[in-house]
XYZ file of C-alpha atoms in Angstrom:
745
model
C -20.129 42.304 -36.924
C -22.363 41.775 -34.174
C -22.792 38.293 -33.331
C -26.060 37.147 -32.091
C -27.340 36.032 -29.612
C -28.157 32.671 -30.004
C -24.955 31.746 -31.851
C -23.049 32.625 -28.568
C -23.429 29.222 -26.671
C -21.771 27.573 -29.691
C -18.352 28.058 -31.037
C -18.361 25.933 -34.073
C -19.466 28.509 -36.195
C -15.756 30.238 -35.559
C -13.646 27.810 -36.802
C -12.033 24.593 -35.475
C -8.743 23.998 -34.008
C -6.769 21.122 -35.000
C -7.520 17.954 -32.853
C -6.140 14.739 -32.144
C -2.164 14.616 -33.298
C 0.171 11.657 -32.879
C 4.093 10.902 -34.155
C 4.676 8.056 -36.287
C 6.819 5.588 -35.429
C 9.976 6.656 -37.484
C 9.697 10.752 -36.281
C 9.235 11.233 -39.974
C 5.226 12.982 -39.698
C 3.265 14.450 -37.266
C -0.497 13.117 -38.267
C -3.313 15.412 -36.823
C -6.871 16.232 -37.111
C -8.344 19.350 -38.361
C -11.478 20.599 -40.198
C -10.746 23.444 -43.277
C -14.474 22.824 -43.938
C -16.663 23.799 -40.631
C -19.993 22.323 -40.416
C -22.540 23.629 -38.032
C -25.305 20.952 -37.646
C -27.860 19.534 -35.114
C -27.387 16.577 -36.286
C -23.766 14.115 -35.596
C -20.930 16.316 -35.740
C -19.140 15.159 -39.063
C -15.830 13.341 -38.646
C -12.925 15.573 -39.239
C -10.416 15.318 -42.089
C -6.616 13.630 -41.373
C -3.449 15.749 -42.826
C 0.345 15.302 -41.520
C 3.269 17.107 -41.884
C 6.811 16.516 -42.454
C 9.631 16.397 -39.625
C 11.204 19.183 -41.760
C 8.230 21.394 -42.152
C 8.414 21.252 -46.204
C 5.431 18.882 -46.678
C 1.771 19.321 -45.531
C -0.974 16.614 -46.786
C -3.911 15.252 -46.807
C -4.609 11.466 -45.880
C -6.987 9.249 -45.219
C -8.559 8.181 -41.905
C -7.082 4.724 -42.883
C -3.926 5.491 -43.465
C -3.891 7.974 -40.213
C -5.451 5.036 -38.119
C -2.582 2.863 -38.954
C -0.441 5.224 -36.778
C -0.445 4.320 -33.276
C -0.943 5.906 -30.216
C 0.160 5.328 -26.941
C 3.623 3.746 -27.980
C 6.146 2.944 -24.919
C 9.683 3.500 -25.879
C 12.675 1.950 -24.461
C 15.256 4.590 -22.771
C 17.999 4.379 -25.419
C 15.126 5.305 -28.300
C 15.788 2.073 -30.421
C 12.804 -0.383 -29.370
C 9.040 0.474 -28.824
C 6.034 -1.265 -28.258
C 2.277 -0.405 -28.887
C -1.625 -2.264 -28.995
C -3.110 -1.133 -31.888
C -6.410 -2.267 -33.346
C -6.065 -5.533 -32.200
C -2.585 -6.196 -31.980
C 0.562 -6.457 -29.776
C 3.495 -4.630 -31.899
C 7.002 -4.098 -31.551
C 9.247 -1.718 -33.698
C 12.739 -2.029 -34.136
C 15.297 0.665 -35.010
C 16.557 -0.551 -38.763
C 13.915 -3.673 -38.469
C 10.814 -1.863 -38.898
C 7.526 -3.530 -36.851
C 6.016 -6.515 -36.523
C 3.159 -8.089 -34.801
C 4.040 -9.802 -32.004
C -0.007 -11.068 -31.106
C -3.330 -10.857 -32.262
C -5.623 -11.276 -29.665
C -9.468 -9.958 -28.841
C -9.790 -6.762 -25.913
C -7.300 -4.146 -25.698
C -3.790 -4.258 -23.553
C -1.736 -0.954 -22.299
C 1.903 -2.741 -22.959
C 4.609 -1.403 -21.051
C 8.144 -2.330 -20.759
C 9.657 -4.268 -18.219
C 12.633 -2.573 -15.878
C 15.134 -3.987 -17.675
C 13.795 -3.794 -20.805
C 14.101 -6.987 -21.504
C 10.384 -7.959 -21.818
C 7.116 -6.184 -22.583
C 4.558 -6.908 -19.631
C 0.785 -5.807 -19.650
C -2.503 -6.525 -17.681
C -4.971 -8.767 -18.792
C -8.350 -9.679 -16.900
C -6.120 -8.477 -13.550
C -3.333 -10.697 -14.396
C -0.003 -9.710 -15.686
C 1.770 -10.741 -18.503
C 5.187 -10.803 -20.121
C 6.088 -11.155 -23.765
C 9.738 -11.665 -25.126
C 10.035 -9.445 -28.224
C 12.498 -11.815 -29.953
C 10.541 -14.972 -30.142
C 6.866 -13.729 -28.899
C 6.313 -16.386 -26.344
C 4.112 -14.992 -23.484
C 4.016 -16.408 -20.062
C 1.237 -15.181 -17.514
C 3.813 -13.840 -14.351
C 0.446 -13.613 -11.665
C -2.870 -15.260 -11.520
C -5.140 -13.605 -8.622
C -6.666 -15.832 -6.258
C -9.429 -15.341 -3.640
C -8.654 -16.858 0.125
C -10.321 -19.492 1.072
C -10.093 -19.370 5.576
C -9.958 -22.803 6.361
C -12.754 -24.080 8.847
C -12.124 -23.748 11.985
C -12.804 -26.841 14.726
C -14.502 -26.227 17.783
C -12.210 -27.024 21.149
C -14.134 -29.896 22.054
C -14.135 -31.362 18.293
C -10.084 -30.775 18.225
C -9.873 -32.665 21.333
C -11.831 -35.336 20.108
C -9.873 -35.424 16.804
C -6.460 -36.048 18.910
C -8.018 -38.963 20.894
C -9.066 -40.310 17.719
C -5.816 -40.294 16.666
C -3.982 -41.478 19.843
C -6.267 -44.673 20.221
C -7.144 -46.465 16.589
C -4.878 -47.413 14.430
C -7.384 -47.019 11.173
C -7.036 -43.135 12.340
C -3.024 -43.255 11.988
C -3.425 -45.295 8.512
C -5.535 -42.512 6.859
C -3.511 -40.211 8.496
C -0.361 -41.347 6.875
C -1.992 -42.144 3.931
C -3.226 -38.605 2.979
C 0.083 -36.818 3.690
C 1.539 -39.125 1.669
C -0.924 -38.302 -1.301
C -0.052 -34.518 -0.709
C 3.859 -34.895 -0.214
C 3.203 -36.663 -3.846
C 1.059 -33.787 -5.221
C 3.303 -31.238 -4.243
C 6.635 -32.869 -5.350
C 5.189 -33.263 -8.661
C 3.801 -29.767 -9.085
C 5.025 -27.725 -12.034
C 5.343 -23.962 -11.556
C 2.705 -22.031 -11.553
C 1.986 -18.347 -12.036
C 2.583 -16.391 -8.694
C -0.195 -16.142 -7.013
C -1.808 -12.195 -6.318
C -4.117 -13.334 -3.051
C -7.384 -10.984 -3.054
C -8.853 -11.261 0.400
C -12.175 -10.796 -0.512
C -14.054 -11.950 -3.708
C -15.623 -8.306 -4.035
C -12.456 -6.539 -2.956
C -10.810 -4.328 -5.828
C -7.284 -5.346 -7.011
C -5.091 -2.539 -8.670
C -1.183 -1.533 -9.615
C -0.086 -5.011 -9.472
C 3.767 -5.103 -10.397
C 6.873 -7.447 -9.927
C 10.341 -5.969 -9.125
C 13.463 -6.929 -12.345
C 14.358 -9.779 -9.539
C 11.491 -10.996 -9.742
C 11.156 -12.148 -6.061
C 7.889 -10.063 -5.033
C 4.394 -9.160 -6.430
C 3.423 -6.190 -4.674
C -0.482 -4.762 -5.547
C -2.881 -2.392 -4.124
C -6.383 -3.927 -2.667
C -9.494 -1.688 -1.765
C -12.658 -2.895 -0.416
C -15.815 -2.537 -2.376
C -17.471 -0.124 -1.114
C -21.127 -0.681 0.527
C -22.296 2.961 1.252
C -25.798 3.926 -0.005
C -26.475 5.523 -3.653
C -27.959 8.853 -4.441
C -30.813 8.104 -7.163
C -32.706 10.415 -10.261
C -35.441 10.192 -12.175
C -35.122 10.586 -16.243
C -38.681 11.492 -17.282
C -37.725 13.079 -21.071
C -35.598 9.498 -23.179
C -36.030 7.484 -25.956
C -38.401 4.783 -24.241
C -41.075 7.001 -23.402
C -40.767 5.177 -19.937
C -39.309 7.151 -17.029
C -36.310 5.407 -14.851
C -34.257 5.932 -12.202
C -30.639 6.097 -12.414
C -27.918 5.636 -9.483
C -24.903 7.420 -9.069
C -22.274 8.493 -6.610
C -22.980 8.825 -2.400
C -23.387 11.839 -0.424
C -20.411 12.922 1.413
C -19.772 10.934 4.873
C -19.453 8.222 2.477
C -15.551 7.919 3.596
C -13.321 6.250 0.593
C -12.616 2.575 1.279
C -9.215 2.665 2.680
C -6.665 1.004 0.553
C -4.200 -1.291 1.430
C -0.348 -2.082 -0.056
C 0.309 -5.887 -0.464
C 2.923 -7.743 -1.083
C 3.420 -11.600 -1.379
C 5.834 -13.954 -2.723
C 6.502 -14.275 -5.864
C 6.850 -18.394 -5.825
C 4.634 -19.915 -8.189
C 5.220 -23.016 -6.457
C 3.269 -21.880 -3.456
C -0.316 -23.320 -2.715
C -2.562 -20.350 -2.797
C -3.902 -20.649 0.442
C -0.890 -20.710 1.419
C 0.373 -17.812 1.326
C 0.227 -14.736 3.546
C -0.004 -11.513 2.948
C 2.291 -9.159 3.828
C 0.776 -5.687 4.715
C 2.784 -2.581 4.494
C 2.356 -1.351 8.229
C -0.588 0.952 7.979
C -1.873 1.511 11.493
C -1.786 4.461 13.693
C 0.995 3.195 15.686
C 2.446 3.852 12.057
C 1.056 7.342 11.029
C -0.475 8.512 13.991
C -4.092 8.343 12.301
C -5.951 6.846 10.032
C -4.482 6.209 6.279
C -5.552 5.140 2.983
C -2.457 3.415 0.650
C -2.511 5.425 -2.499
C 0.796 3.740 -4.655
C 3.466 0.824 -3.925
C 6.900 2.062 -6.677
C 9.946 -0.129 -7.488
C 13.063 1.302 -8.583
C 14.226 -0.202 -12.044
C 17.042 -2.469 -9.832
C 13.976 -3.870 -7.986
C 16.038 -3.015 -4.918
C 13.963 -0.165 -3.341
C 10.346 -0.445 -2.898
C 8.786 3.127 -1.585
C 4.916 3.294 -1.000
C 2.722 6.617 -1.009
C -0.036 6.623 2.105
C -2.462 9.835 2.268
C -4.349 10.275 6.092
C -8.123 9.957 5.989
C -8.900 13.180 6.812
C -7.020 14.593 3.901
C -4.322 16.712 5.896
C -1.175 14.642 5.241
C 1.131 12.606 3.200
C 3.807 10.269 3.452
C 6.300 8.496 1.236
C 7.981 5.511 3.096
C 10.694 3.083 2.155
C 9.722 -0.022 3.105
C 11.442 -3.245 3.579
C 9.399 -5.821 1.045
C 10.376 -9.307 3.504
C 8.393 -7.679 6.589
C 5.845 -4.666 5.086
C 7.721 -2.381 7.923
C 8.561 1.011 7.244
C 12.561 1.420 6.955
C 12.064 5.852 7.424
C 9.974 7.940 6.367
C 11.711 9.222 2.952
C 8.864 12.347 2.765
C 5.899 14.116 4.854
C 4.062 17.335 4.047
C 1.356 18.471 6.242
C -0.853 21.087 5.734
C -3.738 22.053 8.386
C -6.220 22.911 5.752
C -5.998 19.640 3.571
C -2.553 18.373 1.333
C -2.509 18.728 -2.479
C -2.430 14.699 -3.577
C -0.116 14.834 -6.749
C 0.282 12.356 -8.467
C 2.929 9.649 -9.271
C 6.662 9.607 -8.425
C 9.452 9.401 -10.781
C 12.511 7.426 -10.491
C 15.721 8.822 -11.057
C 18.258 6.184 -13.359
C 20.677 5.494 -10.024
C 17.168 4.049 -8.403
C 18.590 6.120 -5.042
C 16.573 9.194 -5.992
C 12.866 10.346 -7.080
C 11.297 13.364 -7.503
C 8.029 14.363 -6.580
C 5.736 17.529 -6.639
C 4.749 19.184 -3.682
C 3.446 22.493 -2.099
C 5.487 22.391 1.039
C 7.337 25.709 0.060
C 3.364 27.400 -0.312
C 3.972 26.309 -4.905
C 3.557 23.303 -6.109
C 7.552 22.833 -7.386
C 9.267 19.857 -7.643
C 11.732 17.987 -5.123
C 14.128 15.490 -4.798
C 14.485 12.877 -2.356
C 16.771 10.375 -1.485
C 17.031 6.995 0.336
C 17.968 8.905 3.539
C 15.033 10.878 3.410
C 17.069 13.937 2.303
C 14.543 16.384 0.316
C 15.856 19.207 -1.639
C 14.586 21.708 -4.095
C 14.787 21.282 -8.655
C 12.612 24.476 -8.736
C 11.329 27.021 -6.713
C 9.453 30.455 -6.646
C 6.348 31.891 -6.782
C 4.599 29.768 -9.449
C 3.546 26.474 -10.192
C 5.108 23.698 -11.983
C 2.170 22.365 -13.239
C 3.908 19.020 -15.428
C 6.849 17.207 -15.436
C 8.660 14.400 -17.441
C 11.844 12.739 -17.383
C 13.478 13.013 -21.064
C 14.085 9.356 -22.492
C 17.761 9.846 -22.503
C 17.220 10.799 -18.735
C 19.946 13.388 -18.512
C 17.269 16.518 -18.391
C 13.606 17.122 -16.798
C 10.432 18.225 -19.344
C 8.757 20.870 -17.287
C 5.696 22.862 -17.846
C 5.765 25.854 -16.342
C 3.491 29.423 -14.963
C 6.634 31.213 -14.542
C 6.287 33.713 -16.746
C 2.793 34.117 -15.803
C 0.212 32.868 -13.775
C -1.909 32.655 -16.755
C 0.486 31.346 -18.988
C 2.098 27.828 -19.400
C 5.159 27.281 -21.294
C 7.282 24.166 -21.775
C 10.849 24.324 -20.370
C 14.176 21.554 -20.192
C 16.112 21.154 -16.929
C 19.446 19.521 -16.011
C 18.041 15.932 -13.924
C 19.642 17.352 -10.989
C 18.761 20.834 -11.353
C 19.649 23.887 -12.695
C 18.498 26.910 -14.857
C 15.961 26.230 -17.441
C 15.786 26.374 -20.879
C 12.014 27.466 -22.363
C 11.425 25.521 -25.426
C 8.738 27.891 -27.572
C 9.201 31.056 -27.962
C 5.550 32.120 -29.452
C 4.994 35.429 -27.327
C 2.348 35.455 -24.389
C -0.020 32.094 -24.250
C -0.176 28.070 -23.368
C 1.803 25.757 -25.195
C 1.510 22.137 -25.371
C 4.431 20.155 -26.993
C 4.327 16.823 -28.762
C 8.008 15.543 -28.868
C 9.111 13.669 -31.494
C 10.341 10.093 -30.690
C 13.589 10.927 -30.377
C 12.295 14.091 -28.519
C 15.041 16.474 -30.672
C 11.485 18.054 -32.782
C 7.950 18.579 -31.582
C 5.039 19.930 -32.365
C 3.607 23.063 -30.290
C -0.181 23.049 -29.890
C -0.476 26.725 -29.222
C -3.156 29.172 -27.650
C -2.969 32.763 -27.615
C -5.574 35.561 -26.097
C -7.066 36.454 -29.227
C -6.796 33.258 -31.982
C -8.266 30.080 -31.795
C -5.394 27.306 -31.173
C -3.269 26.393 -34.035
C -0.053 24.066 -34.351
C 3.410 25.032 -35.048
C 6.436 23.010 -35.748
C 10.124 23.007 -34.148
C 11.910 20.962 -36.789
C 14.847 21.021 -33.940
C 14.151 22.115 -30.401
C 16.197 25.446 -31.011
C 14.597 26.567 -34.375
C 12.125 29.297 -35.282
C 9.041 28.102 -35.379
C 6.825 26.966 -38.219
C 3.281 27.890 -38.664
C 0.818 25.036 -39.331
C -2.109 25.762 -39.237
C -4.346 28.622 -39.433
C -7.881 28.413 -37.319
C -10.813 30.235 -38.005
C -13.334 30.962 -40.626
C -14.047 34.108 -42.469
C -16.480 34.759 -39.711
C -13.766 34.353 -37.420
C -11.657 36.693 -39.017
C -14.154 39.407 -39.519
C -15.254 39.944 -36.260
C -13.469 42.968 -34.013
C -12.786 41.191 -31.038
C -12.800 43.068 -27.896
C -9.418 44.366 -26.447
C -9.201 42.357 -22.661
C -6.393 43.513 -19.991
C -5.072 40.818 -17.749
C -5.204 42.676 -14.337
C -4.807 41.949 -10.626
C -6.276 43.954 -7.241
C -6.437 43.109 -4.238
C -9.265 42.443 -1.792
C -10.445 43.841 1.778
C -8.238 41.927 3.001
C -4.999 42.966 0.858
C -5.129 39.174 -1.144
C -4.031 39.158 -4.675
C -7.138 38.459 -7.081
C -7.026 37.803 -10.552
C -8.853 38.580 -13.300
C -9.138 38.935 -17.416
C -11.487 42.120 -17.852
C -13.076 42.537 -21.489
C -13.429 46.204 -22.322
C -16.290 47.364 -24.078
C -16.464 48.215 -27.613
C -19.591 50.807 -26.887
C -20.167 53.579 -24.527
C -23.357 53.102 -22.868
C -24.693 55.095 -20.324
C -25.355 52.912 -17.251
C -21.480 51.303 -17.469
C -22.210 47.823 -16.944
C -20.580 44.928 -16.117
C -21.210 40.992 -15.637
C -18.819 39.076 -14.131
C -18.174 35.110 -15.237
C -17.776 32.766 -12.268
C -15.920 29.692 -13.562
C -16.762 26.037 -12.020
C -15.322 23.674 -9.640
C -13.563 25.724 -7.415
C -9.551 24.144 -7.574
C -9.851 25.675 -11.317
C -8.005 28.360 -13.770
C -10.833 31.063 -15.700
C -7.860 33.492 -16.407
C -5.857 31.754 -19.037
C -3.804 33.526 -22.078
C -5.844 32.070 -24.990
C -8.940 32.116 -26.941
C -11.625 31.566 -24.759
C -14.128 28.815 -26.189
C -17.250 29.530 -26.325
C -20.476 27.571 -25.166
C -23.171 27.672 -22.791
C -21.806 29.263 -19.894
C -19.920 31.830 -20.692
C -16.440 32.503 -23.037
C -15.015 34.742 -25.777
C -18.635 35.090 -28.219
C -20.772 35.894 -24.863
C -17.945 38.721 -24.088
C -18.097 39.828 -27.320
C -22.004 39.924 -27.596
C -21.950 41.936 -24.177
C -18.850 43.834 -25.159
C -20.963 45.229 -28.218
C -23.465 46.365 -25.921
C -21.452 48.529 -23.389
C -20.961 45.738 -20.785
C -17.290 45.180 -19.312
C -17.307 41.766 -19.493
C -14.661 40.398 -16.555
C -13.532 36.684 -15.916
C -12.548 36.664 -12.402
C -10.166 33.760 -10.454
C -11.499 34.042 -7.499
C -9.195 32.935 -3.905
C -9.364 29.356 -4.574
C -8.699 28.706 -8.054
C -6.331 26.721 -9.176
C -2.589 28.056 -10.430
C -1.984 30.748 -7.722
C -0.297 28.634 -4.720
C -1.384 26.968 -1.701
C -2.681 29.910 0.243
C -5.432 30.738 -2.585
C -6.334 27.300 -3.032
C -6.932 26.660 0.768
C -8.680 30.255 1.355
C -11.603 28.432 1.597
C -11.322 25.842 3.909
C -14.394 25.356 6.381
C -16.118 28.421 4.162
C -17.126 28.049 1.025
C -18.235 31.398 0.147
C -16.912 33.731 2.178
C -13.265 34.756 0.970
C -13.538 33.639 -2.820
C -16.905 35.882 -2.929
C -15.351 38.393 -1.322
C -13.088 38.415 -4.608
C -16.099 39.146 -6.443
C -17.241 41.895 -3.724
C -13.800 43.333 -4.154
C -14.012 43.550 -7.554
C -17.026 45.723 -7.769
C -14.812 49.172 -6.765
C -11.653 48.083 -8.862
C -14.114 47.901 -12.052
C -15.672 51.527 -10.578
C -11.813 52.880 -10.614
C -10.625 51.369 -12.964
C -12.953 50.831 -15.591
C -15.485 53.752 -14.807
C -17.814 50.614 -14.277
C -21.061 51.945 -12.345
C -21.449 49.481 -9.198
C -24.823 49.901 -9.186
C -25.081 47.803 -12.721
C -23.387 44.610 -11.891
C -24.510 41.150 -12.335
C -22.271 37.442 -12.186
C -23.153 33.886 -13.140
C -21.610 30.403 -12.991
C -22.327 26.905 -13.131
C -21.382 24.289 -10.925
C -19.389 26.156 -8.118
C -20.053 28.863 -10.191
C -23.856 28.695 -9.547
C -23.116 27.504 -6.050
C -21.007 31.423 -5.815
C -23.229 32.827 -7.451
C -26.229 32.112 -4.574
C -23.776 32.989 -2.256
C -22.854 36.214 -3.521
C -26.436 37.194 -3.593
C -27.459 35.743 -0.007
C -24.482 36.941 1.893
C -24.420 40.387 0.038
C -27.229 41.659 -1.087
C -27.639 45.141 -2.794
C -23.729 44.834 -3.917
C -25.265 42.981 -7.283
C -28.466 43.763 -9.190
C -28.665 40.188 -10.173
C -27.491 36.429 -11.001
C -28.062 33.507 -12.973
C -27.562 30.315 -10.697
C -26.928 27.189 -13.075
C -26.449 23.703 -11.552
C -25.351 25.248 -8.367
C -24.707 22.904 -5.431
C -27.062 24.341 -2.433
C -26.086 22.253 0.564
C -22.631 20.910 0.605
C -24.113 18.020 2.995
C -25.539 15.938 -0.745
C -22.642 16.712 -2.287
C -19.732 14.314 -2.693
C -16.862 12.890 0.291
C -14.170 13.565 -1.895
C -14.322 16.942 -3.158
C -16.645 18.175 0.121
C -14.669 16.407 3.051
C -11.289 17.657 2.320
C -12.378 21.723 2.298
C -15.275 21.384 4.766
C -13.217 19.616 7.343
C -14.988 16.378 7.368
C -18.218 15.275 7.138
C -21.563 17.178 8.880
C -21.491 16.182 11.544
C -17.679 16.150 12.427
C -17.563 20.074 11.158
C -21.617 20.858 11.392
C -20.257 24.812 11.461
C -18.408 24.269 8.450
C -21.519 22.940 6.574
C -23.683 25.611 8.271
C -21.420 28.298 6.779
C -20.672 26.916 3.755
C -24.223 26.144 2.050
C -26.790 28.712 0.294
C -29.298 27.026 1.793
C -28.748 28.338 5.064
C -28.188 31.614 3.770
C -31.225 32.331 1.572
C -32.978 34.900 3.514
C -31.200 37.296 2.559
C -31.728 37.301 -1.313
C -32.941 41.100 -2.131
C -32.009 40.882 -5.357
C -32.926 39.445 -9.429
C -32.211 35.477 -9.432
C -32.456 32.360 -11.942
C -32.124 29.224 -10.897
C -31.303 26.326 -13.397
C -30.640 23.199 -13.181
C -30.808 19.586 -15.485
C -33.092 17.111 -13.549
C -30.723 14.435 -14.963
C -27.312 15.858 -13.502
C -25.379 13.011 -11.890
C -23.054 15.625 -10.523
C -24.940 18.067 -8.557
C -28.277 16.635 -8.955
C -31.461 18.262 -9.253
C -32.260 17.626 -5.580
C -30.082 20.352 -4.901
C -32.195 22.752 -7.116
C -35.405 22.016 -6.080
C -34.290 21.771 -1.616
C -33.594 25.430 -2.312
C -37.052 26.246 -4.624
C -38.552 24.995 -1.650
C -36.820 27.400 0.850
C -36.920 30.506 -1.078
C -40.476 29.609 -1.425
C -41.417 28.910 2.333
C -39.400 32.525 2.547
C -41.572 34.427 0.598
C -38.629 35.362 -2.353
C -39.699 36.231 -5.652
C -37.198 33.779 -8.316
C -37.399 32.276 -11.440
C -36.713 28.632 -11.646
C -35.862 26.800 -14.993
C -35.771 22.949 -15.437
C -34.044 21.365 -18.198
C -35.625 17.870 -18.536
C -32.656 16.191 -20.985
C -29.712 17.897 -19.647
C -26.653 16.491 -17.268
C -24.179 18.560 -15.495
C -23.610 21.508 -17.309
C -25.672 22.262 -20.758
C -25.893 19.254 -23.852
C -28.904 20.143 -25.813
C -28.940 23.108 -28.286
C -32.324 23.726 -26.561
C -30.981 24.054 -22.898
C -28.014 26.243 -23.995
C -30.287 28.711 -26.258
C -32.657 29.237 -23.497
C -30.762 29.459 -20.943
C -28.858 32.306 -22.739
C -31.892 33.700 -23.379
C -33.634 33.995 -19.871
C -29.613 35.142 -18.919
C -29.856 38.111 -21.516
C -33.075 39.230 -20.562
C -32.191 39.904 -17.146
C -29.474 41.395 -17.966
C -31.317 43.561 -20.090
C -33.521 44.815 -17.356
C -31.669 44.666 -14.336
C -28.113 46.631 -15.917
C -28.699 47.778 -19.153
C -32.580 49.023 -19.246
């Protein structure tokens, strides 16, 4: 069965994989969406049907949407698993084992409840303030109230002296002062306790991360000033109104992130808000040696330890410090990570039950692993090796960890159980080579596995117990999917010109073409992973369908994980420091002789394409290595990093363009455009708010000034990546026409 070109940009006709899923609160059924009847339509996609499978796997049955939506998501459990809370469809609910569930509160809007550290209350934020509900009685109390600080008026020194003189000379001023003081004293005496005041220094500051330890002595929170950096803008020419309008978006690099600060105030409801002084966790250059921003504050459950997480403004350091909540001073630094390029900022830390240790991910070994940190600053690895921990969570009984890791292979992800203090890991999923995501039952003794493998669509498997043989729940794919003879693919590694490893998935052609051509698919984002042991979804920027289409025409199709991709450790991640488009593009250049020697590819008949970073990559490959590739398609591409955002760009290029102009010049295609000799198509959406249209048209102007031949295509209604079927189809047709002309002809 041959796949038509226009069918390669939308894989819905191949069949749907299971969608949203969740266990019921009792852990008896797993509910999920699944389309057994696939309808490919240009109009609104129909809603998928709901199903459920019993925990023992003996019953699978359809359910109504109404019944499925009654099953809550986002459930928060107590550590012993006997109680749960959630907010669902306007109701805050509590469940107790043996008693069932009940409504605690009905309210407009939505909240995200969680248990207090001692699990006696349910807490949630509403309107920026913290509330608590007692489950047994339903009594609700407000724990905090936000107050914008008012600066007391300051008299000039001469006025202060005049007031002192009046008080000294006249009796009536003494009487007036005594009356005011007496009234203030009576008011303070008669005050009722109010929620603790969270002080907002300025009205436009952003407040987040509000927390109160179990001791009830403090309120801690994060304060981030509003950014006043100028926004970028672009125009939308083709829309429902028929009127051109302008939209605004992110600022450009150089607009540094606002400096978040960590704040502590007393949780005393009897204090006048304007009398409260914020205790700032020490964050000046004397504390860290360079400017920093606060990322998080975290209490242990006992309320006896407070730690703060900081990152340097130059992205090269991360600190975790133990804080004295009375003074905001650092007791000691518990963990510090430095990288001469930039630190990978893993989010969050996990306290152990004793309150004297926490776990955090770090790349200090060169790979992302889990480390145990104690309150004296002792650090030891819980995992190690030339692989990564992709995710971790503490089990509900707090006796072990659930880990998602790549230890089997860089392109695989599996779930393991590991003892709390480290040790041997036990793999939970046993389905072969692929990628697994587990949805644990509430008691964590059963699970549903969302399983992906190279030659089949994603499906669900049930583990009635964690050591049981998996039971297949779904078999995805239409008749067309199963009729297609998908090309065989190899997961390979080779070395670049410096001997560094590069990874790829190579789809072998199903027929022979005399030109022996190849096409490289270049993934976007830079720090992302394109090579997975799973069926690669099909869309406007590559995938299994396009690989099949080209393989049937004798083309070797290669998905490349170049240096700078995710999943291969710190040295690969930082390979592009101060020079994007150099060591990463060297991976594609090194692929040419590898494909020649291993797959008999003609080195004179290779093209490449990609979107976003993949488009940038394509431009740099053509501009800096003329003659190596016969042509390329650059889609929604960054052409000048001085016009991208700060968070992404400043980390990799050592600051803003003023701080390191050489890095920006070396990394931006617009400065290398004179090298273009081969065929190039540039494609960009006008309403792209990420890599904005300005990037494309600036490069177009530069190429015209240089007298270069190229093709430029604008998609009027599409943003970053193509959303409309018209853009997807046009983009694919133009790209294939290019391959027909330069690779297959």
